[in-house]
Every structure is written in C-alpha cells, then in structure tokens.
Short mmCIF file of C-alpha atoms and ligand atoms in Angstrom, two decimals:
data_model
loop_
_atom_site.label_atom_id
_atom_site.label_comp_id
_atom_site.label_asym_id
_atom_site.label_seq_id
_atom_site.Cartn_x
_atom_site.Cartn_y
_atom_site.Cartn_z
CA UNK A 1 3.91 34.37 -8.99
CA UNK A 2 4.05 33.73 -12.75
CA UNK A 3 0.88 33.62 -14.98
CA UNK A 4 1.16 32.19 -18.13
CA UNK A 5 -1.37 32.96 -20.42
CA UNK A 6 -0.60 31.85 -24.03
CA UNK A 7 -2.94 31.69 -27.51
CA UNK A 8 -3.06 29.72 -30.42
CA UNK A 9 -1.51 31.53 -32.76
CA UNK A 10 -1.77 29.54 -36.14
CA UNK A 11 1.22 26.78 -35.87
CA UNK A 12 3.12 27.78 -32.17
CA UNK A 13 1.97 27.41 -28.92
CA UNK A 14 4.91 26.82 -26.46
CA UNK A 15 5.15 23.08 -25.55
CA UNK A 16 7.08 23.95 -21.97
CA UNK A 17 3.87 26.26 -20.97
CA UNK A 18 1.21 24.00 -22.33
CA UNK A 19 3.05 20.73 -20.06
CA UNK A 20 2.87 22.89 -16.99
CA UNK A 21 -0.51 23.69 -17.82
CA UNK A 22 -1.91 20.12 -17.92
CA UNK A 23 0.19 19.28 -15.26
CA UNK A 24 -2.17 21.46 -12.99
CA UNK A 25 -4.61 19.10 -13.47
CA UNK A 26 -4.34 16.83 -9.98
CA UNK A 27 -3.96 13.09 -11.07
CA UNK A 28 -3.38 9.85 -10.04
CA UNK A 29 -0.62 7.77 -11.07
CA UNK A 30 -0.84 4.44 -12.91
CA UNK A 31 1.53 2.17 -14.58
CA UNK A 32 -0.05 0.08 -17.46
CA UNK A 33 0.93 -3.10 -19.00
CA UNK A 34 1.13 -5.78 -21.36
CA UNK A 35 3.22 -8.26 -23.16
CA UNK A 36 5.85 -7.42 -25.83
CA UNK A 37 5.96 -9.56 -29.05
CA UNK A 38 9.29 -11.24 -27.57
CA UNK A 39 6.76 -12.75 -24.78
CA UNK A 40 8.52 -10.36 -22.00
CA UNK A 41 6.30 -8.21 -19.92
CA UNK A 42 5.94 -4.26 -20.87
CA UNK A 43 4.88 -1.50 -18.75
CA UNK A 44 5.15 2.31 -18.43
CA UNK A 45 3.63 5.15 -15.95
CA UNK A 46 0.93 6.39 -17.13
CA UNK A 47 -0.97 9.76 -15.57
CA UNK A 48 -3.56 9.49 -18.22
CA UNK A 49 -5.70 7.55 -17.40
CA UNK A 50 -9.84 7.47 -17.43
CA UNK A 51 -12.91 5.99 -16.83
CA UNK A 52 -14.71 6.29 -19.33
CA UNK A 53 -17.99 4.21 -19.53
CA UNK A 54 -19.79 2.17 -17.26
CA UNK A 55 -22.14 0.05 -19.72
CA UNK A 56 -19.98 -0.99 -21.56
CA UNK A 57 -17.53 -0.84 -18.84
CA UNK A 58 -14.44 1.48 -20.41
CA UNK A 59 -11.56 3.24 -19.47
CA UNK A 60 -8.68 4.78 -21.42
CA UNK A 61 -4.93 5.81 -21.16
CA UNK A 62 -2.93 7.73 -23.85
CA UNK A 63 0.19 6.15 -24.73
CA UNK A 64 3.23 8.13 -26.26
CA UNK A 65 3.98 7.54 -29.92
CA UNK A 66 8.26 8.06 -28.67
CA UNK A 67 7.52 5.24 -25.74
CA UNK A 68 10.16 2.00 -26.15
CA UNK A 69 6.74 0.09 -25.00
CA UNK A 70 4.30 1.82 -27.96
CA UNK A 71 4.92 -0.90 -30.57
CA UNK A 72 3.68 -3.77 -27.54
CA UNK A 73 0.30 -1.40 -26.53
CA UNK A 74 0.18 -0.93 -30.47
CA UNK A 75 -0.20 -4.85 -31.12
CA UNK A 76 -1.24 -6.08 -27.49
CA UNK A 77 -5.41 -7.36 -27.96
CA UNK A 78 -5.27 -7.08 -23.98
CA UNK A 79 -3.46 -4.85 -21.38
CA UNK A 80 -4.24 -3.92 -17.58
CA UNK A 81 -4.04 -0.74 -16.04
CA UNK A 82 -2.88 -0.83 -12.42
CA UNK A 83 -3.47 2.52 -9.71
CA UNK A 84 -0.35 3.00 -7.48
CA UNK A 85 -0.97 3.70 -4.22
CA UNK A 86 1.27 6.55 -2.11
CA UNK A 87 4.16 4.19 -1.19
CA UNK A 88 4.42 3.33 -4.77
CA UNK A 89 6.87 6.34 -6.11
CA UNK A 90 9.66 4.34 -6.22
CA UNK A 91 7.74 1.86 -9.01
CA UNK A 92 6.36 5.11 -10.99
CA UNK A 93 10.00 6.38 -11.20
CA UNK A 94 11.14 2.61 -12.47
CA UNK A 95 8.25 2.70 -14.95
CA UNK A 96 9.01 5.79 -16.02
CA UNK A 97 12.50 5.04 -16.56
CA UNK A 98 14.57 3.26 -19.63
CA UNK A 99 15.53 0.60 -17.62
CA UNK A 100 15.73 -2.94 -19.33
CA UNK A 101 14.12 -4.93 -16.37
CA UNK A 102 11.54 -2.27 -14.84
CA UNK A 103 9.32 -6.16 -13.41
CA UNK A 104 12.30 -7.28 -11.92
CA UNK A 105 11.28 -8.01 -8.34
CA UNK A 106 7.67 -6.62 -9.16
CA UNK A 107 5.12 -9.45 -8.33
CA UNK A 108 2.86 -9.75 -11.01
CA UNK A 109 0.20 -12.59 -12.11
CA UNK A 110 -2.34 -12.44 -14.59
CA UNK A 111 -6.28 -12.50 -13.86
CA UNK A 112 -8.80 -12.75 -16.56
CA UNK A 113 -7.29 -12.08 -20.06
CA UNK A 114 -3.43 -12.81 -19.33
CA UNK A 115 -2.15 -9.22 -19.02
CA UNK A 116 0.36 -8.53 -16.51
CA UNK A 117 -1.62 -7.08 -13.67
CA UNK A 118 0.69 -5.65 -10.63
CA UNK A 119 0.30 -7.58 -7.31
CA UNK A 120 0.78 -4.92 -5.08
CA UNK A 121 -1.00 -2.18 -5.74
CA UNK A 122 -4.04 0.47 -4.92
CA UNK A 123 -6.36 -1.00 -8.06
CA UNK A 124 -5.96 -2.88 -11.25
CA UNK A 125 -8.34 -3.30 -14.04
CA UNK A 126 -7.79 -6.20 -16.40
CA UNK A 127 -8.95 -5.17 -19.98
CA UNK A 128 -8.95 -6.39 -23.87
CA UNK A 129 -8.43 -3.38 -26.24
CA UNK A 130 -11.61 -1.98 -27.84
CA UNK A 131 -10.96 0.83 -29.79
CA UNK A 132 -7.37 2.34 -30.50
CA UNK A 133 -7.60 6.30 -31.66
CA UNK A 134 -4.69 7.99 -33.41
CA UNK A 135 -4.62 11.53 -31.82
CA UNK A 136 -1.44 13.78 -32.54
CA UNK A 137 1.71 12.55 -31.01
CA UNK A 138 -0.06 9.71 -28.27
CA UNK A 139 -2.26 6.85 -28.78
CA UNK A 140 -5.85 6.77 -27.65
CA UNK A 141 -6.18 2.82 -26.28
CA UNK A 142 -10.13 2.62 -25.20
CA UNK A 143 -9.99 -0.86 -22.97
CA UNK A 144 -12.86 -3.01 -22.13
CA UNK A 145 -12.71 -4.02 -18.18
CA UNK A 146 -12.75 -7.62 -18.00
CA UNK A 147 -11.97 -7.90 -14.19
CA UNK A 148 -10.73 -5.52 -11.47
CA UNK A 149 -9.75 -5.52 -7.67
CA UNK A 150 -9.24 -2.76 -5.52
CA UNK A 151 -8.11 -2.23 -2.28
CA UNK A 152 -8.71 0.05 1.03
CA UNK A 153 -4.99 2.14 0.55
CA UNK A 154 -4.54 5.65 -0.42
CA UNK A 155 -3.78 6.51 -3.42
CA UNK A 156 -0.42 8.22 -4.78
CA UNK A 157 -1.58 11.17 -6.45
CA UNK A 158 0.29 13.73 -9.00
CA UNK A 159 0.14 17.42 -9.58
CA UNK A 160 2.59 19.85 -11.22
CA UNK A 161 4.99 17.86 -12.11
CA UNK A 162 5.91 16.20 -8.36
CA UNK A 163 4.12 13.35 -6.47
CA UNK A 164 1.65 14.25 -4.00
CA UNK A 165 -0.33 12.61 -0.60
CA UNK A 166 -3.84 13.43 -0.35
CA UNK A 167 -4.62 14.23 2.71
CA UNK A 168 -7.98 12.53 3.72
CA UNK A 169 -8.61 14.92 6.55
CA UNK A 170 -10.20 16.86 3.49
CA UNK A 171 -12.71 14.25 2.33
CA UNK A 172 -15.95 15.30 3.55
CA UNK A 173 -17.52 13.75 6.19
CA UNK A 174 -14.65 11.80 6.92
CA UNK A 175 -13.23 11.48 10.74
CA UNK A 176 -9.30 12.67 10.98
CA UNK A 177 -8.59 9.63 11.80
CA UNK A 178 -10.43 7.97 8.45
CA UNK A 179 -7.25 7.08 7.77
CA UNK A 180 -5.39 4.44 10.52
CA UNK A 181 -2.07 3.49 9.55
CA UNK A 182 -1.60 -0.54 10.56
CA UNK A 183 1.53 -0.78 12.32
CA UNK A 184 4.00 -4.48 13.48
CA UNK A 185 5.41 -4.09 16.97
CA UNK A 186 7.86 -7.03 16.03
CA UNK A 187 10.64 -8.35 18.92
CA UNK A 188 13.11 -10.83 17.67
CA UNK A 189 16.09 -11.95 19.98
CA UNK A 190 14.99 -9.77 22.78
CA UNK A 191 15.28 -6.12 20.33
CA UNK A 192 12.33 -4.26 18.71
CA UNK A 193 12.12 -3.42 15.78
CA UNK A 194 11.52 0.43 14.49
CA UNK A 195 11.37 2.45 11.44
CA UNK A 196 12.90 5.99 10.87
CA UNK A 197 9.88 7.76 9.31
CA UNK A 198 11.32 10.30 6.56
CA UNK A 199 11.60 13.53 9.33
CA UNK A 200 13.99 11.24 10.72
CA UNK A 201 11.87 9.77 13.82
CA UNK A 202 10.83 6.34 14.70
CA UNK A 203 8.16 4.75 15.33
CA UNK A 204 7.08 0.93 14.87
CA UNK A 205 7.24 -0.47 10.99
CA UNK A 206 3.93 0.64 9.11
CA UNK A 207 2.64 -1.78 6.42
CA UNK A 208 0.76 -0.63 2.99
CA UNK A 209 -2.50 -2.03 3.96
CA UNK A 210 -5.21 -2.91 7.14
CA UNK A 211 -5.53 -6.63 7.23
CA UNK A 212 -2.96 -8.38 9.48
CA UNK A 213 -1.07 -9.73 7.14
CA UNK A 214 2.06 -12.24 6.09
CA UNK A 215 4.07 -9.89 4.75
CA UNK A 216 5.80 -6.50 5.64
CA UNK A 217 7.17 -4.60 2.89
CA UNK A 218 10.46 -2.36 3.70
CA UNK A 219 11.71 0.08 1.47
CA UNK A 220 14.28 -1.31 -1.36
CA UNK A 221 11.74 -4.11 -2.78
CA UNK A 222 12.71 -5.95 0.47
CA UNK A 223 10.04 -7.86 2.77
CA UNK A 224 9.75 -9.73 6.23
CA UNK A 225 7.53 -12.97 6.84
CA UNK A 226 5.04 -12.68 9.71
CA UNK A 227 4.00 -15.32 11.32
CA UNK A 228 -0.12 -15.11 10.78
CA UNK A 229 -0.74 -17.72 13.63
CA UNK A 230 1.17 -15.30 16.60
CA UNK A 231 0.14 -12.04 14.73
CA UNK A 232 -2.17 -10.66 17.35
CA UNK A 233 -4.13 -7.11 17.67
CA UNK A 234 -2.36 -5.05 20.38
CA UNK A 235 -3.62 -1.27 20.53
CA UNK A 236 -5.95 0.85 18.52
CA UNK A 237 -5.53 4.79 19.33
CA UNK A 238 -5.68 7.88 17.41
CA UNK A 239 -2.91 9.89 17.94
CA UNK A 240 -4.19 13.92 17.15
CA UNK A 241 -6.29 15.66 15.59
CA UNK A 242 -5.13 15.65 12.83
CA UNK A 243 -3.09 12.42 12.23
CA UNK A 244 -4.03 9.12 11.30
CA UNK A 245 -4.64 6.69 13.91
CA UNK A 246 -2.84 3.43 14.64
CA UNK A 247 -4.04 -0.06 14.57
CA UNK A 248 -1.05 -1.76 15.74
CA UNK A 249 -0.46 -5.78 15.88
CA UNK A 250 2.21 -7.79 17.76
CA UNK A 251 3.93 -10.38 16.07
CA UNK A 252 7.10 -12.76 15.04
CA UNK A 253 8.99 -13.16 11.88
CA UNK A 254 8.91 -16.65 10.26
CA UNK A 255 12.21 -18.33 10.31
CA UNK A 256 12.82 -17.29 7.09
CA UNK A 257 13.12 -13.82 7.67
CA UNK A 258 15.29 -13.92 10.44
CA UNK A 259 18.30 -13.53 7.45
CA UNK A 260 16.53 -10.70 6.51
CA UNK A 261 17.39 -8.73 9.51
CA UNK A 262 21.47 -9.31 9.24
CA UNK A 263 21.17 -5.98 6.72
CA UNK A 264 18.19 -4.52 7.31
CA UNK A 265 17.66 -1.27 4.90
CA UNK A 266 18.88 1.79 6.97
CA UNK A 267 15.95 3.20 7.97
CA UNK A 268 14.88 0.10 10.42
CA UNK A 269 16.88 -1.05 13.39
CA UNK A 270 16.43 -3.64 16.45
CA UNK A 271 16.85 -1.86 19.45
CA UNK A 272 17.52 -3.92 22.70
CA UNK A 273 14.85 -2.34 25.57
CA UNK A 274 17.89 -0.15 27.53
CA UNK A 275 18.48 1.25 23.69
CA UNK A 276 15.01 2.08 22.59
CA UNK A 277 15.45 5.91 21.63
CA UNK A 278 12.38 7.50 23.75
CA UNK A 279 13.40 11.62 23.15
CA UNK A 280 13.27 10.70 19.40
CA UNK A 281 9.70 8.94 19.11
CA UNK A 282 7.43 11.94 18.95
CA UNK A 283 4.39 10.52 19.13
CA UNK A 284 3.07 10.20 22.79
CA UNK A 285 0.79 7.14 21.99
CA UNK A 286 3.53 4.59 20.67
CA UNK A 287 5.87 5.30 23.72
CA UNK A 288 3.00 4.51 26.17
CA UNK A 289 2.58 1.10 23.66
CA UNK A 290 6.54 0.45 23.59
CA UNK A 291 6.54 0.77 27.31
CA UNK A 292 3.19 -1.69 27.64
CA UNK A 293 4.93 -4.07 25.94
CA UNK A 294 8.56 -3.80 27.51
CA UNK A 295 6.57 -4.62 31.03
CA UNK A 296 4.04 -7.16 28.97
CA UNK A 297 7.02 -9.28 27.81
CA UNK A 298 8.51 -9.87 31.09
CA UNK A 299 5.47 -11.78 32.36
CA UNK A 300 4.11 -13.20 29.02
CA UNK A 301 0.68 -11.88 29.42
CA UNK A 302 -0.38 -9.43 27.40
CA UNK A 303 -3.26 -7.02 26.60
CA UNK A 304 -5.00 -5.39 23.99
CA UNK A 305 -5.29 -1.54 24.53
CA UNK A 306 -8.47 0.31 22.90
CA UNK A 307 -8.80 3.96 23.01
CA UNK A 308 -11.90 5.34 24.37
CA UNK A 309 -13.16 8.78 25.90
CA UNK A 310 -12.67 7.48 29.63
CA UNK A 311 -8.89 7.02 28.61
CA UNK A 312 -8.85 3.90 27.27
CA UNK A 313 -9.28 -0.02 27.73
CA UNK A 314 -6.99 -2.87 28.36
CA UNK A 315 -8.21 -6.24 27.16
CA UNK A 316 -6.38 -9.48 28.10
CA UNK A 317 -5.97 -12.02 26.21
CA UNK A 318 -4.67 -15.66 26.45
CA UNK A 319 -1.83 -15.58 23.54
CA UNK A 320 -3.41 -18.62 21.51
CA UNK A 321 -5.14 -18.37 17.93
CA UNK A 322 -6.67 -20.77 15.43
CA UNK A 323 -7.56 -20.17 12.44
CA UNK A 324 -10.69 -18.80 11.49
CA UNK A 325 -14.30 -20.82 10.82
CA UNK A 326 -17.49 -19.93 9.08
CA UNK A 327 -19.97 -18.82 11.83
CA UNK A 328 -22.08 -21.66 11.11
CA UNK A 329 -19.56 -24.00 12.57
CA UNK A 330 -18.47 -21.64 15.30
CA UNK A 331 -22.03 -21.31 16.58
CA UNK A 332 -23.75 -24.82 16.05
CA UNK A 333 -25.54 -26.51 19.11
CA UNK A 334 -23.54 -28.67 21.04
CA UNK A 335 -25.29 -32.09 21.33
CA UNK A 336 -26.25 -33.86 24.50
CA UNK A 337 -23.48 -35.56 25.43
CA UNK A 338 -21.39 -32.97 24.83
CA UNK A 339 -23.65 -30.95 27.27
CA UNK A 340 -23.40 -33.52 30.07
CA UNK A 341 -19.45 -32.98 29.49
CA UNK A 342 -19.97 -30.10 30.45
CA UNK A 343 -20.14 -28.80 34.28
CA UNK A 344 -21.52 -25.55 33.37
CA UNK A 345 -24.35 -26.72 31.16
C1 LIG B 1 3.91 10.82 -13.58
C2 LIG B 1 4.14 10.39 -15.01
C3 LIG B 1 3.08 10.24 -15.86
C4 LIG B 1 3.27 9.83 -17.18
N1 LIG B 1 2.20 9.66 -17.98
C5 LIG B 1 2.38 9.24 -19.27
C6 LIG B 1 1.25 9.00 -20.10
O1 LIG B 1 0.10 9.15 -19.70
N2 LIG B 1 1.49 8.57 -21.35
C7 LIG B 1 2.75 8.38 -21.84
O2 LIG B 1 2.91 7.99 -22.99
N3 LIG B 1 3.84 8.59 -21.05
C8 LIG B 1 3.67 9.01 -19.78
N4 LIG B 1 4.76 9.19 -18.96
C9 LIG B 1 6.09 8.99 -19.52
C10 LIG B 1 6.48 7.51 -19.61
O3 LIG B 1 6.29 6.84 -18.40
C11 LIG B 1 7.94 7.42 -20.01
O4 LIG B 1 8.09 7.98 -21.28
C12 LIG B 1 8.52 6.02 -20.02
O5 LIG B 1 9.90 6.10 -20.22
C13 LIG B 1 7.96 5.13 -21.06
O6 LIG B 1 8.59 3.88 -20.90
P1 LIG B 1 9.11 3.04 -22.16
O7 LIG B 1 9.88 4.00 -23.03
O8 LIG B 1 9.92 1.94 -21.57
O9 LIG B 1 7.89 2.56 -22.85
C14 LIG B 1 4.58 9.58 -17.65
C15 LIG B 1 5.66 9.73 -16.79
C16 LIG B 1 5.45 10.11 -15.48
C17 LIG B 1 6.61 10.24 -14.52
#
C-alpha cells in the first residue's frame, strides 16, 4: 500500500501525485456541450461538474485551457451539461477522445436555449453561461439552468482513475432489489433472442431504462424496433439477495429491425428452442421464464408470472392491447341504452 503524502513547497508539488489525489474523490461522469463557431456541435467528458445554487439555480464544470473544444465553451452564451448513466462508458471514452465526429450516431436535440443536449442519457441540464472564472490552467463556466430532465437509471460513476457501478444495495433504506433491471424476451422466426452478459453468460437482452419501450439499444450504437402495441409484461421476480430483480416484457421487432438481426453484434444470438444454452444461463429465475414461454408459445396463451412469498402468481391474459386513455374516459358511466345492451347490467 503506497501513501503519498506531499507539501507545498514554494513552486513544486508533483502533478502525477496531486491527479491521483483528486481522483480519490468518487464522481460522476458527464459530457458537456455546445456549439462551435463553425455551427458544428462540441462536447467533451467532463468529471467536474457541480451544483452549485439552487436560487438562482447554478451549476458549474471546469473546462481545460489545452481542450480542442475550450475556444467553443470560451464564446458559447449557452451550453448543457448531460449525466451519463452506467452503460454510457463507451460515449465518455468518445468524448474524451480527439476524434473529429465524437456526435456521430449520438442523438441529440436541443430543449430550451439551443444547446446540444444528449438524448440518451441519466440527466441533462440546459443552461446559458453566467459567470466564466479564470482559475489556473481550467476555466470556471458558472451556468444558469434553464431546463432539465432526468431519468430513473443509474448513474456511471468514476473513482481513481477507472469507471465504476454503484451498487444500490448500499443506499440506505433501499430493498436489494431497488434496482430491477427491465429485460425483452423477443422470438423472431421461431429463435429467442439472448445476450452474453460480460462474465460470458446469457440471459434475455436488458434495456437502459423501466418503461416498456420502442427501442432496445445493443452495444456498438446499434438498436432494435419494438413493436409497443404486442410489447406485453411477462414476469416480475427478484432473483437473490443481492441482485437486481427483473421486470421482463415479451415482445416483436418492427419490420424494420428484422435487417438488424442478419449481423447482430456478437454478444446477442437467436437461439432456436432445441439450442437454447440452459447449463450456461446461471440465473435460476430466467430458465423457469425461458421454459414458460417455450410451452406458452405452442398454445398461444400466455401468462404473466408475479413473484410472491407463496411462490409466485400466474396471470392470464388475452394477448390484445390498445392504447392507453385518460381515466376519465376509461371510467365514464355508460348511458342507458348502452346498459340495456348489455345482458349483465
Ligand atoms: C473521466 C474523465 C473526466 C474528465 N473531466 C474533465 C474535466 O472536468 N475538465 C476537462 O477540461 N477535461 C476533462 N477530461 C478530459 C477531456 O475529456 C479530454 O481532454 C478531451 O479530449 C477534451 O476533448 P476536446 O479536446 O475535443 O475538447 C476528462 C476526461 C475523462 C476521461
């Protein structure tokens, strides 16, 4: 174990030591933004970011005087400040980088003040500049929030020099399971699809956030359409202790994707039932699911399983959808003659 212990002595204090020693300091990661004076988006990591002030609301990052992107930060009146969230390394490493076209296949839009805010990410914050603050060899750039949006994922975190999870298990009061990971159970042309998590076991696709949604991300900037309208819930369980649970939906891939899965990225394959490889999905939970569904699918009629502490619930359900209505319409009265349509009235 090494301890560094170093003091100012009038001009030298090692730069290697001092890095390692702010780098002890646990942050999150961030990759900021703006426009360049050629009218082409700008962005670069950033792991110094802060809140600072609530009335006015405030935050600040300290941008690099040696940064390619300090001149656009230097003359930008607005900029945005997005939080990555823990699948997000590969977009702190471009952002980090040199590279000429770090937005290239990035979504971005702009919200309030036109900045380039990231699509997909844990949080962005949409600000004008207020105050910039020479300080030593990095720029102080105080922004005013102008508009913000956050989301329910976790966040990817930073310490000593190496990205980091943060375990939730630790946040107090919270349930292990505080943290369900939403996974697609997706058949197309009579194979399932599975994902090789990164010990080298599979287990159905996981997507970056909760809500059912349209789109799965796979690794490589690549993505699958869903189908929203036969995306339907199919088992909630926790699997451990100390795990995250699953919330797990069933559903197709729009037409459009169905290209997609000629050359999928090498960590997802279809598997045809007789080829699903049971020794090599470790957790106990998503075999009992896989095999649900390989005796579901035969008849068409499928269930929704819910864990529970007399082992669990099956739910069936019908296979149709529509789209959702405001309660008020769901709920009103139905009139007479409706009524006397009715034989159970
Ligand atoms: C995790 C991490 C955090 C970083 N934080 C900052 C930071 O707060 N400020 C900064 O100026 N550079 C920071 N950098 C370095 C810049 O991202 C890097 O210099 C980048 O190349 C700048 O891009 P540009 O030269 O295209 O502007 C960080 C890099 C990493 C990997």
């Amino acid at each position: 174990m090494t301890i560094i212990v170093a003091h100012y002595q009038e001009t030298f204090l090692d730069p290697h030591h001092l890095r390692r020693a702010f780098g002890s300091y646990v942050t999150g990661i961030t990759v900021i933004t703006t426009w360049g004076s050629d009218g082409l988006p700008r962005g670069m990591t950033a792991n110094s970011f802060t809140s600072v002030s609530l009335d006015p609301p405030l935050l600040l990052v300290c941008i690099g005087k040696s940064a390619s992107s300090y001149p656009a930060f230097r003359e930008a009146a607005n900029f945005a400040v997005n939080l990555l969230h823990e699948a997000q390394q590969d977009i702190s490493s471009r952002f980090a980088s040199k590279v000429t076209d770090k937005f290239n296949s990035v979504r971005h839009g702009t919200a309030h003040t036109g900045a380039p805010v990231l699509k997909d990410c844990l949080t962005w914050f949409d600000c004008s500049v207020h105050q910039r603050i020479d300080a030593g060899d990095h720029m102080i750039l105080i922004g005013r929030v102008h508009a913000f949006e956050t989301r329910p994922s976790m966040p990817l975190a930073f310490y000593g020099g190496r990205y980091m999870s943060i375990d939730p298990t630790l946040r107090q009061g919270a349930s292990p399971s505080y943290r369900m990971l939403t996974g697609y159970l997706i058949e197309h042309a009579g194979k399932i699809l599975l994902r090789k998590d990164e010990r080298g076991q599979w287990t159905v696709p996981i997507a970056q956030h909760r809500r059912a949604g349209q789109v799965l991300h796979l690794e490589e900037q690549r993505a699958l359409l869903l189908r929203p309208d036969e995306t339907f819930l199919y088992s909630v369980f926790d699997a451990g202790d100390h795990t995250p649970g699953y919330i797990v939906y069933r559903t197709r891939l729009s037409a459009t994707s169905e290209a997609e899965l000629e050359s999928l990225p090498v960590s997802y394959r279809l598997f045809a039932p007789t080829e699903v490889p049971w020794d090599e999905i470790p957790v106990l939970e998503v075999r009992s699911m896989l095999r649900r569904y390989l005796v579901e699918r035969r008849s068409g009629r499928f269930s929704v399983y819910i864990d529970s502490s007399d082992g669990g619930r099956l739910a069936m359900i019908d296979n149709t959808s529509q789209p959702w209505r405001t309660p008020d319409l769901l709920f009103q009265e139905p009139s007479e003659t409706e009524n006397e349509k009715d034989p159970s009235a």
